[in-house]
Tab-separated table of C-alpha atoms and ligand atoms in Angstrom:
chain	number	residue	atom	x	y	z
W	1	MET	CA	128.160	155.208	26.219
W	2	LYS	CA	131.940	153.300	25.221
W	3	LYS	CA	130.154	150.476	27.911
W	4	PHE	CA	127.584	150.123	25.357
W	5	SER	CA	129.182	150.280	21.872
W	6	LEU	CA	131.388	147.237	23.318
W	7	VAL	CA	128.261	144.902	24.579
W	8	THR	CA	126.597	145.622	20.958
W	9	LEU	CA	129.256	144.453	19.285
W	10	ILE	CA	129.910	141.429	20.922
W	11	VAL	CA	126.312	140.632	20.350
W	12	ILE	CA	126.528	141.880	16.724
W	13	VAL	CA	129.865	139.336	16.060
W	14	THR	CA	128.895	136.567	18.182
W	15	ALA	CA	124.701	136.386	16.667
W	16	PHE	CA	127.302	136.664	13.235
W	17	ILE	CA	129.386	133.760	14.202
W	18	PHE	CA	126.904	131.927	14.767
W	19	THR	CA	124.431	132.435	12.437
W	20	PHE	CA	127.438	131.684	9.909
W	21	THR	CA	128.100	128.224	11.702
W	22	LEU	CA	125.088	127.188	11.182
W	23	SER	CA	124.376	128.137	7.613
W	24	THR	CA	127.791	126.733	6.383
W	25	PRO	CA	126.913	123.237	4.949
W	26	PRO	CA	127.343	120.162	8.145
W	27	THR	CA	128.594	117.664	5.578
W	28	ALA	CA	131.355	119.578	4.687
W	29	HIS	CA	132.937	119.622	8.236
W	30	ALA	CA	131.666	116.492	9.161
W	31	LYS	CA	132.131	114.641	5.741
W	32	LYS	CA	136.049	112.352	7.069
W	33	LEU	CA	138.593	112.334	5.025
W	34	THR	CA	138.895	109.160	3.294
W	35	PHE	CA	142.517	108.256	2.796
W	36	VAL	CA	144.260	105.613	0.268
W	37	THR	CA	147.544	103.638	-0.525
W	38	ILE	CA	148.611	103.308	-3.921
W	39	GLY	CA	151.807	100.550	-3.900
W	40	THR	CA	154.744	101.671	-6.956
W	41	GLY	CA	158.082	100.558	-7.304
W	42	GLY	CA	161.195	102.213	-7.288
W	43	VAL	CA	160.937	106.108	-7.119
W	44	THR	CA	163.008	106.312	-10.961
W	45	GLY	CA	161.077	103.408	-12.135
W	46	VAL	CA	157.360	104.494	-14.260
W	47	TYR	CA	154.994	103.047	-11.508
W	48	TYR	CA	155.931	105.471	-8.662
W	49	PRO	CA	155.167	108.288	-10.901
W	50	THR	CA	151.658	106.320	-12.589
W	51	GLY	CA	151.291	106.551	-8.745
W	52	GLY	CA	151.892	110.003	-8.484
W	53	ALA	CA	149.596	111.262	-11.936
W	54	ILE	CA	146.465	109.064	-10.365
W	55	SER	CA	146.682	111.188	-7.113
W	56	LYS	CA	147.519	114.547	-8.763
W	57	ILE	CA	144.044	113.644	-10.651
W	58	VAL	CA	141.750	112.264	-8.224
W	59	ASN	CA	143.120	114.647	-5.256
W	60	LYS	CA	141.720	117.863	-7.426
W	61	LYS	CA	137.777	116.420	-6.627
W	62	ARG	CA	138.383	116.352	-2.890
W	63	ASN	CA	135.693	118.827	-1.823
W	64	LYS	CA	133.704	116.377	-4.068
W	65	TYR	CA	134.974	112.935	-3.257
W	66	HIS	CA	136.538	113.581	0.290
W	67	LEU	CA	139.299	111.171	-0.293
W	68	LYS	CA	142.489	111.909	-0.870
W	69	VAL	CA	145.105	109.187	-2.126
W	70	THR	CA	148.752	109.070	-1.522
W	71	VAL	CA	151.522	107.093	-3.342
W	72	GLU	CA	153.959	104.582	-1.149
W	73	SER	CA	157.433	103.513	-3.040
W	74	THR	CA	157.397	99.540	-2.900
W	75	GLY	CA	159.483	96.719	-4.329
W	76	GLY	CA	157.404	96.772	-6.961
W	77	SER	CA	154.225	94.313	-8.478
W	78	VAL	CA	155.160	90.988	-5.944
W	79	PHE	CA	155.259	93.087	-3.431
W	80	ASN	CA	152.430	95.263	-4.149
W	81	VAL	CA	149.434	91.774	-4.810
W	82	ASN	CA	150.547	90.938	-1.181
W	83	ALA	CA	150.529	94.100	0.502
W	84	VAL	CA	146.799	94.441	-1.473
W	85	MET	CA	145.541	91.266	-0.175
W	86	ALA	CA	146.467	91.257	3.059
W	87	GLY	CA	144.874	95.188	3.822
W	88	ASP	CA	148.470	96.680	4.187
W	89	LEU	CA	147.809	98.863	1.388
W	90	GLU	CA	144.318	99.487	-1.168
W	91	PHE	CA	145.509	99.624	-4.096
W	92	GLY	CA	148.775	98.532	-5.851
W	93	ILE	CA	150.018	98.846	-9.964
W	94	VAL	CA	151.403	95.285	-10.693
W	95	GLN	CA	152.574	93.784	-13.758
W	96	SER	CA	150.309	91.970	-16.457
W	97	ASP	CA	151.810	88.284	-16.153
W	98	ARG	CA	152.004	88.886	-11.767
W	99	GLN	CA	148.570	89.997	-11.577
W	100	TYR	CA	147.578	86.605	-13.728
W	101	GLN	CA	150.434	84.288	-11.992
W	102	ALA	CA	148.473	85.882	-8.498
W	103	TRP	CA	144.938	85.351	-9.396
W	104	HIS	CA	145.906	81.771	-10.555
W	105	GLY	CA	147.745	81.020	-7.648
W	106	LEU	CA	151.216	79.944	-9.540
W	107	LYS	CA	155.383	80.753	-9.235
W	108	GLU	CA	155.316	82.974	-6.670
W	109	TRP	CA	151.952	82.335	-4.607
W	110	LYS	CA	152.293	78.206	-5.674
W	111	ASP	CA	152.182	78.170	-1.669
W	112	LYS	CA	149.851	80.806	-1.394
W	113	GLY	CA	146.924	79.510	-3.648
W	114	PRO	CA	145.002	81.728	-6.173
W	115	GLN	CA	144.442	85.135	-4.805
W	116	LYS	CA	140.643	85.329	-4.942
W	117	ASP	CA	139.909	88.917	-3.540
W	118	LEU	CA	142.091	90.100	-6.341
W	119	ARG	CA	140.307	92.651	-8.597
W	120	ALA	CA	141.169	94.706	-11.798
W	121	ILE	CA	140.745	98.242	-12.315
W	122	CYS	CA	142.536	98.823	-15.764
W	123	SER	CA	145.856	98.733	-17.226
W	124	PHE	CA	148.450	102.089	-18.093
W	125	HIS	CA	151.669	101.407	-20.055
W	126	PRO	CA	153.711	98.893	-21.629
W	127	GLU	CA	156.832	97.288	-19.902
W	128	SER	CA	160.016	96.404	-21.861
W	129	ILE	CA	162.412	93.178	-20.236
W	130	THR	CA	165.411	95.642	-20.019
W	131	LEU	CA	169.255	93.969	-20.289
W	132	VAL	CA	170.961	96.562	-19.216
W	133	ALA	CA	174.892	95.967	-19.622
W	134	GLY	CA	178.085	97.357	-19.753
W	135	ASP	CA	180.566	97.943	-22.870
W	136	ASP	CA	183.196	95.722	-21.454
W	137	THR	CA	181.616	92.690	-20.266
W	138	GLY	CA	181.244	90.723	-23.276
W	139	ILE	CA	177.748	90.305	-22.978
W	140	TRP	CA	176.082	91.035	-26.280
W	141	LYS	CA	173.328	88.391	-26.083
W	142	VAL	CA	171.348	86.554	-23.214
W	143	GLU	CA	174.240	83.220	-23.213
W	144	ASP	CA	177.051	85.326	-22.391
W	145	LEU	CA	175.724	86.334	-18.733
W	146	ARG	CA	177.499	82.728	-17.862
W	147	GLY	CA	179.606	83.650	-14.873
W	148	LYS	CA	178.919	87.384	-14.919
W	149	HIS	CA	177.839	89.264	-11.653
W	150	VAL	CA	174.009	89.799	-12.390
W	151	ASN	CA	171.047	91.619	-10.804
W	152	ILE	CA	168.185	89.915	-11.221
W	153	GLY	CA	165.811	91.640	-9.273
W	154	ASN	CA	164.738	91.803	-5.733
W	155	PRO	CA	162.059	88.858	-4.017
W	156	GLY	CA	159.176	91.170	-4.287
W	157	SER	CA	159.956	92.584	-7.754
W	158	GLY	CA	157.653	92.056	-10.932
W	159	GLN	CA	161.265	91.684	-13.352
W	160	ARG	CA	162.990	88.820	-11.302
W	161	GLN	CA	160.690	86.104	-12.261
W	162	ASN	CA	160.696	87.780	-15.794
W	163	SER	CA	164.455	87.131	-15.720
W	164	ILE	CA	164.398	83.393	-14.442
W	165	ASP	CA	162.124	82.318	-17.173
W	166	ILE	CA	164.077	84.008	-19.900
W	167	LEU	CA	167.398	82.574	-18.619
W	168	GLU	CA	165.630	79.015	-18.068
W	169	TYR	CA	164.706	79.056	-21.713
W	170	LYS	CA	168.262	80.137	-22.584
W	171	GLY	CA	169.252	77.539	-20.145
W	172	ILE	CA	171.223	79.048	-17.871
W	173	ASP	CA	170.711	78.416	-13.947
W	174	TYR	CA	170.747	82.031	-12.028
W	175	LYS	CA	171.802	79.618	-9.278
W	176	LYS	CA	174.398	77.980	-10.533
W	177	ASP	CA	175.448	79.566	-13.803
W	178	LEU	CA	175.803	83.120	-13.273
W	179	LYS	CA	176.258	85.266	-9.750
W	180	ALA	CA	172.813	86.471	-9.107
W	181	GLU	CA	172.112	89.303	-7.247
W	182	GLY	CA	169.073	90.479	-5.499
W	183	LEU	CA	168.852	94.223	-5.564
W	184	LYS	CA	166.197	97.278	-6.273
W	185	ALA	CA	165.649	98.290	-9.760
W	186	ALA	CA	166.744	101.333	-7.966
W	187	GLU	CA	170.025	100.457	-6.500
W	188	ALA	CA	171.575	98.408	-9.583
W	189	PRO	CA	172.308	101.819	-12.242
W	190	LYS	CA	174.864	103.196	-10.267
W	191	MET	CA	176.294	99.339	-9.071
W	192	LEU	CA	176.494	99.096	-12.750
W	193	GLN	CA	178.065	102.291	-13.456
W	194	ASP	CA	180.059	101.640	-10.362
W	195	GLY	CA	181.925	98.222	-12.143
W	196	ARG	CA	179.765	96.541	-9.474
W	197	ILE	CA	177.654	94.270	-11.222
W	198	ASP	CA	178.672	93.699	-14.658
W	199	ALA	CA	174.723	93.775	-15.563
W	200	PHE	CA	171.254	94.049	-15.059
W	201	PHE	CA	167.323	93.236	-15.201
W	202	TYR	CA	164.534	95.463	-14.957
W	203	THR	CA	161.178	95.171	-16.321
W	204	VAL	CA	160.220	98.687	-16.900
W	205	GLY	CA	158.121	101.581	-19.193
W	206	HIS	CA	160.069	103.748	-20.863
W	207	PRO	CA	161.390	106.551	-19.779
W	208	SER	CA	162.265	105.984	-16.689
W	209	GLY	CA	164.711	107.694	-14.545
W	210	ALA	CA	166.237	104.893	-13.408
W	211	ILE	CA	167.345	103.339	-17.407
W	212	LYS	CA	168.365	107.209	-17.638
W	213	GLU	CA	171.475	106.925	-15.318
W	214	ALA	CA	172.228	103.491	-15.966
W	215	THR	CA	173.219	105.360	-19.970
W	216	SER	CA	174.529	107.776	-18.774
W	217	GLY	CA	177.346	107.189	-16.771
W	218	ARG	CA	180.711	107.528	-17.607
W	219	ARG	CA	180.845	103.318	-18.352
W	220	LYS	CA	179.703	102.899	-22.161
W	221	VAL	CA	176.541	100.431	-21.156
W	222	HIS	CA	174.260	99.043	-23.807
W	223	PHE	CA	170.970	97.761	-24.245
W	224	VAL	CA	170.962	93.728	-24.377
W	225	PRO	CA	168.699	92.470	-27.751
W	226	ILE	CA	166.436	89.479	-26.365
W	227	THR	CA	165.945	87.341	-29.221
W	228	GLY	CA	164.799	83.686	-30.383
W	229	ILE	CA	162.547	83.496	-28.140
W	230	GLU	CA	158.763	81.867	-29.718
W	231	GLY	CA	158.829	79.511	-27.994
W	232	LEU	CA	159.297	81.465	-24.289
W	233	LEU	CA	155.892	83.351	-25.801
W	234	LYS	CA	154.047	80.185	-27.016
W	235	LYS	CA	154.825	78.770	-22.874
W	236	TYR	CA	153.625	82.074	-21.425
W	237	PRO	CA	150.379	83.581	-23.176
W	238	TYR	CA	151.406	86.738	-20.979
W	239	TYR	CA	154.662	87.508	-22.923
W	240	ALA	CA	154.279	89.747	-26.350
W	241	LYS	CA	157.403	90.987	-28.330
W	242	ALA	CA	158.368	94.322	-27.573
W	243	PHE	CA	161.122	96.862	-28.092
W	244	ILE	CA	163.103	99.423	-26.194
W	245	PRO	CA	162.393	103.177	-27.778
W	246	ILE	CA	166.197	104.051	-27.882
W	247	LYS	CA	165.048	107.684	-28.682
W	248	PHE	CA	165.214	108.461	-24.859
W	249	TYR	CA	167.603	107.071	-24.542
W	250	PRO	CA	170.718	108.898	-26.781
W	251	MET	CA	173.831	107.667	-24.455
W	252	ALA	CA	172.940	104.181	-24.628
W	253	SER	CA	175.562	102.321	-27.333
W	254	ASN	CA	172.899	101.159	-29.277
W	255	LYS	CA	171.734	103.203	-32.422
W	256	LYS	CA	168.331	101.410	-33.589
W	257	ASP	CA	165.231	99.624	-31.810
W	258	VAL	CA	166.635	97.323	-29.120
W	259	PRO	CA	163.990	93.677	-29.677
W	260	THR	CA	162.743	91.957	-26.731
W	261	PHE	CA	159.538	90.728	-24.677
W	262	GLY	CA	157.191	92.783	-22.737
W	263	VAL	CA	154.122	93.184	-20.537
W	264	LYS	CA	151.520	95.112	-19.425
W	265	ALA	CA	151.287	98.184	-15.400
W	266	THR	CA	148.119	96.904	-14.643
W	267	PHE	CA	146.719	98.493	-11.281
W	268	VAL	CA	144.221	96.544	-8.890
W	269	THR	CA	142.860	96.667	-5.681
W	270	SER	CA	141.045	93.494	-3.180
W	271	ALA	CA	137.264	93.201	-3.121
W	272	LYS	CA	136.939	95.025	-0.429
W	273	ILE	CA	137.738	97.840	-1.216
W	274	PRO	CA	134.501	99.656	-1.284
W	275	ALA	CA	132.474	100.271	-4.787
W	276	TRP	CA	132.376	104.124	-4.818
W	277	ILE	CA	136.356	104.642	-3.915
W	278	VAL	CA	137.230	102.303	-6.855
W	279	TYR	CA	134.026	104.574	-8.359
W	280	ALA	CA	135.614	107.560	-8.092
W	281	ILE	CA	139.267	106.599	-9.151
W	282	THR	CA	138.672	105.471	-12.317
W	283	LYS	CA	135.775	108.285	-13.330
W	284	GLU	CA	138.850	110.379	-12.955
W	285	VAL	CA	141.409	109.133	-14.685
W	286	PHE	CA	138.952	107.693	-17.577
W	287	ASP	CA	137.584	111.164	-17.337
W	288	ASN	CA	139.970	112.951	-17.685
W	289	LEU	CA	142.192	110.741	-19.424
W	290	GLU	CA	144.108	113.448	-21.468
W	291	ASP	CA	145.292	115.159	-18.639
W	292	PHE	CA	146.529	112.288	-17.369
W	293	LYS	CA	148.129	111.620	-20.049
W	294	LYS	CA	150.957	114.329	-20.021
W	295	LEU	CA	151.893	113.480	-16.709
W	296	HIS	CA	154.337	111.160	-18.497
W	297	PRO	CA	156.032	110.165	-22.382
W	298	ALA	CA	155.242	106.595	-21.162
W	299	TYR	CA	150.850	106.446	-21.776
W	300	SER	CA	151.161	108.086	-24.636
W	301	ILE	CA	150.064	105.107	-26.763
W	302	LEU	CA	146.910	104.580	-23.778
W	303	THR	CA	143.454	104.696	-25.423
W	304	LYS	CA	140.352	104.015	-23.292
W	305	LYS	CA	140.257	100.328	-24.927
W	306	ASN	CA	143.836	99.014	-24.486
W	307	MET	CA	143.751	100.540	-21.017
W	308	LEU	CA	140.662	97.709	-20.300
W	309	GLU	CA	143.338	94.930	-21.872
W	310	GLY	CA	145.899	93.133	-20.147
W	311	LEU	CA	143.726	91.973	-16.988
W	312	THR	CA	143.315	88.483	-16.049
W	313	ALA	CA	141.486	89.526	-12.463
W	314	PRO	CA	137.940	90.717	-12.743
W	315	PHE	CA	136.581	93.634	-12.578
W	316	HIS	CA	136.176	95.201	-8.588
W	317	PRO	CA	132.480	96.412	-9.144
W	318	GLY	CA	132.948	99.980	-8.821
W	319	ALA	CA	135.426	99.876	-12.044
W	320	LEU	CA	132.646	98.012	-14.112
W	321	LYS	CA	130.227	100.221	-13.124
W	322	TYR	CA	132.170	103.183	-14.743
W	323	PHE	CA	132.749	101.091	-17.825
W	324	LYS	CA	129.304	99.993	-18.027
W	325	GLU	CA	127.864	103.660	-17.263
W	326	VAL	CA	129.914	105.339	-20.612
W	327	GLY	CA	129.675	102.407	-22.459
W	328	LEU	CA	133.351	100.395	-22.331
W	329	ILE	CA	131.480	97.388	-21.322
W	330	LYS	CA	128.546	96.578	-22.611
S	401	LIG	N1	157.369	96.441	-13.332
S	401	LIG	C1	158.502	97.024	-11.707
S	401	LIG	C2	158.165	95.490	-10.831
S	401	LIG	O1	157.065	94.839	-11.293
S	401	LIG	C3	158.607	98.192	-11.327
S	401	LIG	C4	158.025	98.716	-12.832
S	401	LIG	C5	158.790	100.542	-12.418
S	401	LIG	O2	159.141	100.842	-11.477
S	401	LIG	O3	158.045	101.501	-12.795
S	401	LIG	O4	158.714	95.609	-9.571
């Protein structure tokens, strides 16, 4: 009797496992997860949380798309364009002006030529060229940077060329007229607070962790207004007037919003990335835009319409399919 029950039990359990395995949709087991990575910027910038916001929204639908989006901290825009073009990263967040330069083969891409596989998806928050200086340095306008110790940005960053553009426009040669550093943005706030640099440039959305860190230490610091730039805006059509909202940085010495110029953060990929992946990411971000916007205060002004502005490279077919489907593009 005892033996019979054991045999029966084994038979029942085996039959159950067999039936259960066969009745489960094979796709749920067989579909392999596809991993894609977004290149962002320093962890105290806004690109890094933006990558995080995209992955959070898209990864919720993992069972639908079998897609997992991960985020990588990088040196910034120029690094991201090059990594996406080399196939090391699938997606990148890049400044609108760097997207323009890469597509046309200018500035950092002068030797490599136009990056014809670059594809646009959408744009995100505005970024402003942010110049922070110690109150004790006597730097109150760009011209005062002469002879000073200034971080203009690491070579992979977007801000490096922005710093060079404004310095040149004001007649300052960064190689001769100041002591230029090429540090990553995440390192600059501590250097400023420690008195090892006088000022730094960072092209970033607001609020950003790096700027909070730079403005809330013991050394009193301020934002340097960047004005008298009409000629610069004429020369470079991708630059526009912008300002730094002071409400985010109550410890900075400035009392009012600070005028400067700016660009937009944009989302790019390569023509080689399959349309279904780009479609899924675009759809999830746009369909859930209200949830997405809650993930960072810099997104408060985003609308589905203005997220299609500031792009130079052609839309990726996966993004275009979605925009046509919902009528954002006719
Ligand atoms: N605009 C910066 C760059 O292109 C990055 C800013 C950020 O990480 O938020 O390098």
